[in-house]
């Protein structure tokens, strides 16, 4: 490997003539171990720390068998079952095994009998020698077979449960061909064969319990695991190690402890065997936990380390299970260890012996070079260089290199073949190519030796921030540059970053705020917190600066995270009120999807910038701890994120962490009503004096239950939805009524479980009961009836009077209407008389004039023709008037018949309008005809439509003053046509808009008193006969618009 050649060269190379540069030498070696164990012991509430048996039931509870009682665990608390004389209890406190049958009953083996726990009723049934329900009290293992047989091993044979007799019967003893009646372990293979471990070896039995095979052993077989997928049976012994039996070849291979081989079985006494869902075979021994490595037929061993709280809780392993999440539970002589075998979050830490990649757990400074080596700084042990591919590491410190003046590392970065390390005594430049180290300090021009941050900009300068100010190192020319023109001497520079736009962002720690040096600027602009201004930066103590792909600058401070927009100069804050784990921000990384990851004093928070959500990770998710360090965050070229803290280093790919989804159902965990315990309250009714109801629940996500919160509501009460981190809620003094309690779990990533509901009710007191309400109702009805009779007389009297008044009002209204009709008729007759008298007078006068002229024989031919024309026109006028009267009468009586035929309505309207052009021009009015289409054929009576057009245009001309306009438009409405006559005349009051088309009605103004008033009435009736409509739009002084809408075919509905 390259790193081996590189380190060999470092060790052997020396330099001549350069005293400040010395070769790197004396590098240590380590092997990787990075499982994180979360441990539970008696301090957390378990009845006793020796865990002989572990089982997860169908609901998700974890059952733990100890030497002092049975424990049921829900992730929050333990419910303990102990032996109690003369009570409903287990038969003995020494638990040996636990299982569950198809009915949900929990079966518990003890050193003195078998017990069945009915979870629904909490009734415990005992099966002991004393009550005659089992032959031998000393029970070992219990299983439920695929055929739902319950088998129990004892010191005197194999027993099967007889459901009819509710007892256990012995079905196999030594006389039946098994090696020994003393049975320690039982398992069933995929074919239904039963394997039993005895004090003398192993027996394979058929489904009907006939002995098929026998394997002798030098010691007792304490446990068996049928590894069906791989064709093996694994057997753990008391002192002969681990046996692997090939079920096809019958070959037996033995694994025992070899003191000289660290990868051998850690002890010869095996307490538990299991293969997890990821394919790992785990073996628990009296000297540690072992994972079988099938590639090299060896074991990876995990033991307790006194100095490592994340190591196995104790070496003596008694039991192992895998829960539904894929998390392993390891029961030991002194507590339980829980761990995820394939966590997406890698963990690197330090230890006193071989097996650790870090020299110290306190991490400051992380960098991955171009060759893939990870450089990790420590607080007091120098720099670690990790080859993650081969799980090896080497270190550089004062102890192995005299150029290094401090082991206290603050930051690490790189440029080409150089690695730069910030320390409490200056800056180290490690030349990987030449294998040398150079130290920069005050003598070389640094303004301060306690260097807190280093950063390589795009101009190949190393920015050096210290507790006393800012320097630059010209890397190519190896020259230190003073930056006091930009940053005052004595300033505590905590972080330096260059943005995409070329601006430099400088974070100060001692309330110095944020400094920005824009491109081509010779000064630094400072941004500080402004009290009560939430658009200013949240804190003046800056710890980390980064940038997303959109150019937003993300700033970690001692009080929250800030997003700075360089365009608007505005800061947006993110604090615990927005969901992040803690306000002290140590590191800020941006993943490839622009999500922001921050390390804090309470874990790591992810801000999803697209969905504006926050997800939190804690130590239960696999973090080195909840507390992290400054300048201990790094993103590699591959997108992997690194965060260092007080207990080591974590590494993960964001997409792997985000893919974790532990969505699980919520389980109700019991109820307490007025201090009385209930297993279930669904459908129950409680007295109205119920003071409090406690509802307990949990979700079986044990690896991260501390990150679970619960959203709940009580439907039927006045309380609204709420959220709690507790696994219970209490309601006090609920009012009578029906209630539905609803709860669902929400994990740190925002995954939400399905809702779990339960219904109960509080009884009404007697005075609110249905019987009482019925009595109240009867009384109310009697009262209402009594009042009803009293009110009836008054009601009849009021109605009588009201009726008289209404009848009188109707008569008055009829009189008023009749009077109005008479008035309109009178007006109509007056107008009609006027219309008749005027042409008659003209005709009479003309005739008299002709008579006088004829007597004198003084009339000329042209004059005669002129007067005859006058007489004829007035006769025609009279005739038209009489025809209008007759037509109106016919139209009103619906005796009028239309002569329908196909007509080009555009042509008809245009030609009709043009016949009136002389009359219109004589009044100095402009006529505009504006059809939208050139032709539109409809079915109509052309003569009657012509009359309508003449009436409307004549009316428009009549009421339009000189210089006005009359505009005629025709619009095609598909199956209809609209004809509009718009004038700029005097207009019509709105109150006449509906009555203007009625017979005998005329608008009451001086200009409208002439005429019979029949034109609009006739027009309206003609349009109605055509199944069309007519209406007017008008305002006084603004003119009128008469609109006719005709169907293309009146015969169609």
PDB file of N, CA and C in Angstrom, residues 634-690:
ATOM      1  N   UNK A 634     -15.604  18.536   9.098  1.00  0.00           N
ATOM      2  CA  UNK A 634     -14.959  18.489   7.788  1.00  0.00           C
ATOM      3  C   UNK A 634     -15.839  17.702   6.824  1.00  0.00           C
ATOM      4  N   UNK A 635     -15.897  18.173   5.564  1.00  0.00           N
ATOM      5  CA  UNK A 635     -16.599  17.457   4.505  1.00  0.00           C
ATOM      6  C   UNK A 635     -15.579  17.021   3.462  1.00  0.00           C
ATOM      7  N   UNK A 636     -15.578  15.722   3.157  1.00  0.00           N
ATOM      8  CA  UNK A 636     -14.618  15.203   2.184  1.00  0.00           C
ATOM      9  C   UNK A 636     -15.104  15.445   0.762  1.00  0.00           C
ATOM     10  N   UNK A 637     -14.229  15.162  -0.196  1.00  0.00           N
ATOM     11  CA  UNK A 637     -14.596  15.332  -1.600  1.00  0.00           C
ATOM     12  C   UNK A 637     -15.724  14.398  -2.017  1.00  0.00           C
ATOM     13  N   UNK A 638     -15.834  13.270  -1.342  1.00  0.00           N
ATOM     14  CA  UNK A 638     -16.896  12.302  -1.672  1.00  0.00           C
ATOM     15  C   UNK A 638     -18.229  12.650  -1.027  1.00  0.00           C
ATOM     16  N   UNK A 639     -18.236  13.703  -0.202  1.00  0.00           N
ATOM     17  CA  UNK A 639     -19.476  14.118   0.455  1.00  0.00           C
ATOM     18  C   UNK A 639     -19.650  13.581   1.856  1.00  0.00           C
ATOM     19  N   UNK A 640     -18.658  12.828   2.349  1.00  0.00           N
ATOM     20  CA  UNK A 640     -18.741  12.286   3.709  1.00  0.00           C
ATOM     21  C   UNK A 640     -18.498  13.410   4.713  1.00  0.00           C
ATOM     22  N   UNK A 641     -19.288  13.388   5.793  1.00  0.00           N
ATOM     23  CA  UNK A 641     -19.176  14.405   6.829  1.00  0.00           C
ATOM     24  C   UNK A 641     -18.470  13.838   8.045  1.00  0.00           C
ATOM     25  N   UNK A 642     -17.594  14.653   8.647  1.00  0.00           N
ATOM     26  CA  UNK A 642     -16.850  14.270   9.841  1.00  0.00           C
ATOM     27  C   UNK A 642     -17.123  15.296  10.935  1.00  0.00           C
ATOM     28  N   UNK A 643     -17.381  14.815  12.148  1.00  0.00           N
ATOM     29  CA  UNK A 643     -17.556  15.685  13.303  1.00  0.00           C
ATOM     30  C   UNK A 643     -16.792  15.078  14.476  1.00  0.00           C
ATOM     31  N   UNK A 644     -15.986  15.906  15.149  1.00  0.00           N
ATOM     32  CA  UNK A 644     -15.220  15.450  16.303  1.00  0.00           C
ATOM     33  C   UNK A 644     -15.741  16.054  17.586  1.00  0.00           C
ATOM     34  N   UNK A 645     -15.635  15.275  18.662  1.00  0.00           N
ATOM     35  CA  UNK A 645     -16.127  15.747  19.947  1.00  0.00           C
ATOM     36  C   UNK A 645     -15.227  15.345  21.081  1.00  0.00           C
ATOM     37  N   UNK A 646     -15.818  15.220  22.256  1.00  0.00           N
ATOM     38  CA  UNK A 646     -15.023  14.946  23.448  1.00  0.00           C
ATOM     39  C   UNK A 646     -14.771  13.452  23.636  1.00  0.00           C
ATOM     40  N   UNK A 647     -15.464  12.604  22.861  1.00  0.00           N
ATOM     41  CA  UNK A 647     -15.281  11.149  22.990  1.00  0.00           C
ATOM     42  C   UNK A 647     -14.855  10.494  21.685  1.00  0.00           C
ATOM     43  N   UNK A 648     -14.325  11.268  20.775  1.00  0.00           N
ATOM     44  CA  UNK A 648     -13.873  10.682  19.526  1.00  0.00           C
ATOM     45  C   UNK A 648     -14.431  11.364  18.299  1.00  0.00           C
ATOM     46  N   UNK A 649     -14.529  10.592  17.220  1.00  0.00           N
ATOM     47  CA  UNK A 649     -14.852  11.135  15.907  1.00  0.00           C
ATOM     48  C   UNK A 649     -15.971  10.322  15.266  1.00  0.00           C
ATOM     49  N   UNK A 650     -16.922  11.032  14.634  1.00  0.00           N
ATOM     50  CA  UNK A 650     -17.976  10.389  13.845  1.00  0.00           C
ATOM     51  C   UNK A 650     -17.813  10.729  12.376  1.00  0.00           C
ATOM     52  N   UNK A 651     -18.185   9.766  11.509  1.00  0.00           N
ATOM     53  CA  UNK A 651     -18.175   9.986  10.062  1.00  0.00           C
ATOM     54  C   UNK A 651     -19.406   9.324   9.472  1.00  0.00           C
ATOM     55  N   UNK A 652     -20.043  10.010   8.528  1.00  0.00           N
ATOM     56  CA  UNK A 652     -21.227   9.429   7.892  1.00  0.00           C
ATOM     57  C   UNK A 652     -21.531  10.166   6.594  1.00  0.00           C
ATOM     58  N   UNK A 653     -22.253   9.464   5.723  1.00  0.00           N
ATOM     59  CA  UNK A 653     -22.786  10.083   4.519  1.00  0.00           C
ATOM     60  C   UNK A 653     -24.215  10.521   4.819  1.00  0.00           C
ATOM     61  N   UNK A 654     -24.576  11.775   4.517  1.00  0.00           N
ATOM     62  CA  UNK A 654     -25.904  12.284   4.879  1.00  0.00           C
ATOM     63  C   UNK A 654     -27.052  11.433   4.369  1.00  0.00           C
ATOM     64  N   UNK A 655     -26.927  10.921   3.133  1.00  0.00           N
ATOM     65  CA  UNK A 655     -28.034  10.146   2.576  1.00  0.00           C
ATOM     66  C   UNK A 655     -28.255   8.841   3.335  1.00  0.00           C
ATOM     67  N   UNK A 656     -27.184   8.298   3.938  1.00  0.00           N
ATOM     68  CA  UNK A 656     -27.333   7.069   4.717  1.00  0.00           C
ATOM     69  C   UNK A 656     -28.057   7.340   6.028  1.00  0.00           C
ATOM     70  N   UNK A 657     -27.732   8.450   6.645  1.00  0.00           N
ATOM     71  CA  UNK A 657     -28.407   8.811   7.890  1.00  0.00           C
ATOM     72  C   UNK A 657     -29.860   9.125   7.628  1.00  0.00           C
ATOM     73  N   UNK A 658     -30.126   9.844   6.546  1.00  0.00           N
ATOM     74  CA  UNK A 658     -31.503  10.224   6.228  1.00  0.00           C
ATOM     75  C   UNK A 658     -32.360   9.042   5.829  1.00  0.00           C
ATOM     76  N   UNK A 659     -31.706   7.954   5.384  1.00  0.00           N
ATOM     77  CA  UNK A 659     -32.484   6.801   4.944  1.00  0.00           C
ATOM     78  C   UNK A 659     -32.995   5.969   6.112  1.00  0.00           C
ATOM     79  N   UNK A 660     -32.488   6.256   7.314  1.00  0.00           N
ATOM     80  CA  UNK A 660     -32.955   5.519   8.486  1.00  0.00           C
ATOM     81  C   UNK A 660     -34.407   5.898   8.760  1.00  0.00           C
ATOM     82  N   UNK A 661     -35.256   4.898   8.922  1.00  0.00           N
ATOM     83  CA  UNK A 661     -36.668   5.166   9.203  1.00  0.00           C
ATOM     84  C   UNK A 661     -37.175   4.126  10.192  1.00  0.00           C
ATOM     85  N   UNK A 662     -37.241   4.535  11.446  1.00  0.00           N
ATOM     86  CA  UNK A 662     -37.686   3.614  12.483  1.00  0.00           C
ATOM     87  C   UNK A 662     -39.148   3.834  12.825  1.00  0.00           C
ATOM     88  N   UNK A 663     -39.968   4.013  11.798  1.00  0.00           N
ATOM     89  CA  UNK A 663     -41.392   4.230  12.032  1.00  0.00           C
ATOM     90  C   UNK A 663     -41.977   2.996  12.706  1.00  0.00           C
ATOM     91  N   UNK A 664     -42.627   3.196  13.812  1.00  0.00           N
ATOM     92  CA  UNK A 664     -43.176   2.063  14.552  1.00  0.00           C
ATOM     93  C   UNK A 664     -44.483   2.481  15.187  1.00  0.00           C
ATOM     94  N   UNK A 665     -45.292   1.492  15.503  1.00  0.00           N
ATOM     95  CA  UNK A 665     -46.583   1.794  16.089  1.00  0.00           C
ATOM     96  C   UNK A 665     -46.440   2.175  17.559  1.00  0.00           C
ATOM     97  N   UNK A 666     -47.432   2.918  18.043  1.00  0.00           N
ATOM     98  CA  UNK A 666     -47.489   3.290  19.448  1.00  0.00           C
ATOM     99  C   UNK A 666     -48.262   2.199  20.193  1.00  0.00           C
ATOM    100  N   UNK A 667     -47.774   1.848  21.368  1.00  0.00           N
ATOM    101  CA  UNK A 667     -48.405   0.830  22.202  1.00  0.00           C
ATOM    102  C   UNK A 667     -48.897   1.486  23.486  1.00  0.00           C
ATOM    103  N   UNK A 668     -50.161   1.227  23.859  1.00  0.00           N
ATOM    104  CA  UNK A 668     -50.647   1.686  25.158  1.00  0.00           C
ATOM    105  C   UNK A 668     -50.054   0.787  26.239  1.00  0.00           C
ATOM    106  N   UNK A 669     -49.524   1.407  27.298  1.00  0.00           N
ATOM    107  CA  UNK A 669     -48.750   0.688  28.304  1.00  0.00           C
ATOM    108  C   UNK A 669     -49.441   0.682  29.670  1.00  0.00           C
ATOM    109  N   UNK A 670     -50.751   0.775  29.672  1.00  0.00           N
ATOM    110  CA  UNK A 670     -51.463   0.739  30.941  1.00  0.00           C
ATOM    111  C   UNK A 670     -52.088   2.085  31.272  1.00  0.00           C
ATOM    112  N   UNK A 671     -52.993   2.045  32.211  1.00  0.00           N
ATOM    113  CA  UNK A 671     -53.762   3.228  32.566  1.00  0.00           C
ATOM    114  C   UNK A 671     -53.941   3.272  34.083  1.00  0.00           C
ATOM    115  N   UNK A 672     -54.091   4.464  34.610  1.00  0.00           N
ATOM    116  CA  UNK A 672     -54.351   4.622  36.033  1.00  0.00           C
ATOM    117  C   UNK A 672     -55.465   5.634  36.195  1.00  0.00           C
ATOM    118  N   UNK A 673     -56.559   5.196  36.832  1.00  0.00           N
ATOM    119  CA  UNK A 673     -57.721   6.054  37.046  1.00  0.00           C
ATOM    120  C   UNK A 673     -57.952   6.148  38.539  1.00  0.00           C
ATOM    121  N   UNK A 674     -57.829   7.367  39.073  1.00  0.00           N
ATOM    122  CA  UNK A 674     -57.951   7.564  40.532  1.00  0.00           C
ATOM    123  C   UNK A 674     -57.053   6.591  41.305  1.00  0.00           C
ATOM    124  N   UNK A 675     -55.791   6.473  40.813  1.00  0.00           N
ATOM    125  CA  UNK A 675     -54.772   5.623  41.443  1.00  0.00           C
ATOM    126  C   UNK A 675     -55.063   4.133  41.337  1.00  0.00           C
ATOM    127  N   UNK A 676     -56.015   3.733  40.538  1.00  0.00           N
ATOM    128  CA  UNK A 676     -56.275   2.326  40.297  1.00  0.00           C
ATOM    129  C   UNK A 676     -55.749   1.954  38.923  1.00  0.00           C
ATOM    130  N   UNK A 677     -54.975   0.852  38.861  1.00  0.00           N
ATOM    131  CA  UNK A 677     -54.365   0.427  37.609  1.00  0.00           C
ATOM    132  C   UNK A 677     -55.360  -0.339  36.733  1.00  0.00           C
ATOM    133  N   UNK A 678     -55.294  -0.069  35.432  1.00  0.00           N
ATOM    134  CA  UNK A 678     -56.102  -0.770  34.436  1.00  0.00           C
ATOM    135  C   UNK A 678     -55.188  -1.189  33.298  1.00  0.00           C
ATOM    136  N   UNK A 679     -55.397  -2.407  32.784  1.00  0.00           N
ATOM    137  CA  UNK A 679     -54.659  -2.840  31.607  1.00  0.00           C
ATOM    138  C   UNK A 679     -55.223  -2.197  30.351  1.00  0.00           C
ATOM    139  N   UNK A 680     -56.551  -1.971  30.362  1.00  0.00           N
ATOM    140  CA  UNK A 680     -57.225  -1.404  29.195  1.00  0.00           C
ATOM    141  C   UNK A 680     -58.460  -0.644  29.677  1.00  0.00           C
ATOM    142  N   UNK A 681     -58.704   0.520  29.122  1.00  0.00           N
ATOM    143  CA  UNK A 681     -59.894   1.282  29.498  1.00  0.00           C
ATOM    144  C   UNK A 681     -60.782   1.557  28.291  1.00  0.00           C
ATOM    145  N   UNK A 682     -60.461   0.912  27.166  1.00  0.00           N
ATOM    146  CA  UNK A 682     -61.247   1.162  25.968  1.00  0.00           C
ATOM    147  C   UNK A 682     -62.708   0.743  26.187  1.00  0.00           C
ATOM    148  N   UNK A 683     -63.620   1.684  25.998  1.00  0.00           N
ATOM    149  CA  UNK A 683     -65.038   1.416  26.154  1.00  0.00           C
ATOM    150  C   UNK A 683     -65.547   1.513  27.578  1.00  0.00           C
ATOM    151  N   UNK A 684     -64.667   1.753  28.547  1.00  0.00           N
ATOM    152  CA  UNK A 684     -65.107   1.814  29.940  1.00  0.00           C
ATOM    153  C   UNK A 684     -65.747   3.157  30.272  1.00  0.00           C
ATOM    154  N   UNK A 685     -66.652   3.113  31.265  1.00  0.00           N
ATOM    155  CA  UNK A 685     -67.309   4.318  31.761  1.00  0.00           C
ATOM    156  C   UNK A 685     -66.910   4.524  33.218  1.00  0.00           C
ATOM    157  N   UNK A 686     -66.498   5.729  33.541  1.00  0.00           N
ATOM    158  CA  UNK A 686     -66.041   6.031  34.891  1.00  0.00           C
ATOM    159  C   UNK A 686     -66.996   7.009  35.565  1.00  0.00           C
ATOM    160  N   UNK A 687     -67.046   6.926  36.895  1.00  0.00           N
ATOM    161  CA  UNK A 687     -67.935   7.798  37.663  1.00  0.00           C
ATOM    162  C   UNK A 687     -67.553   9.257  37.471  1.00  0.00           C
ATOM    163  N   UNK A 688     -68.544  10.105  37.715  1.00  0.00           N
ATOM    164  CA  UNK A 688     -68.314  11.533  37.497  1.00  0.00           C
ATOM    165  C   UNK A 688     -67.360  12.140  38.516  1.00  0.00           C
ATOM    166  N   UNK A 689     -67.054  11.395  39.585  1.00  0.00           N
ATOM    167  CA  UNK A 689     -66.101  11.905  40.574  1.00  0.00           C
ATOM    168  C   UNK A 689     -64.661  11.521  40.243  1.00  0.00           C
ATOM    169  N   UNK A 690     -64.404  11.078  39.013  1.00  0.00           N
ATOM    170  CA  UNK A 690     -63.047  10.719  38.578  1.00  0.00           C
ATOM    171  C   UNK A 690     -62.162  11.960  38.575  1.00  0.00           C
TER     172      UNK A 690
END
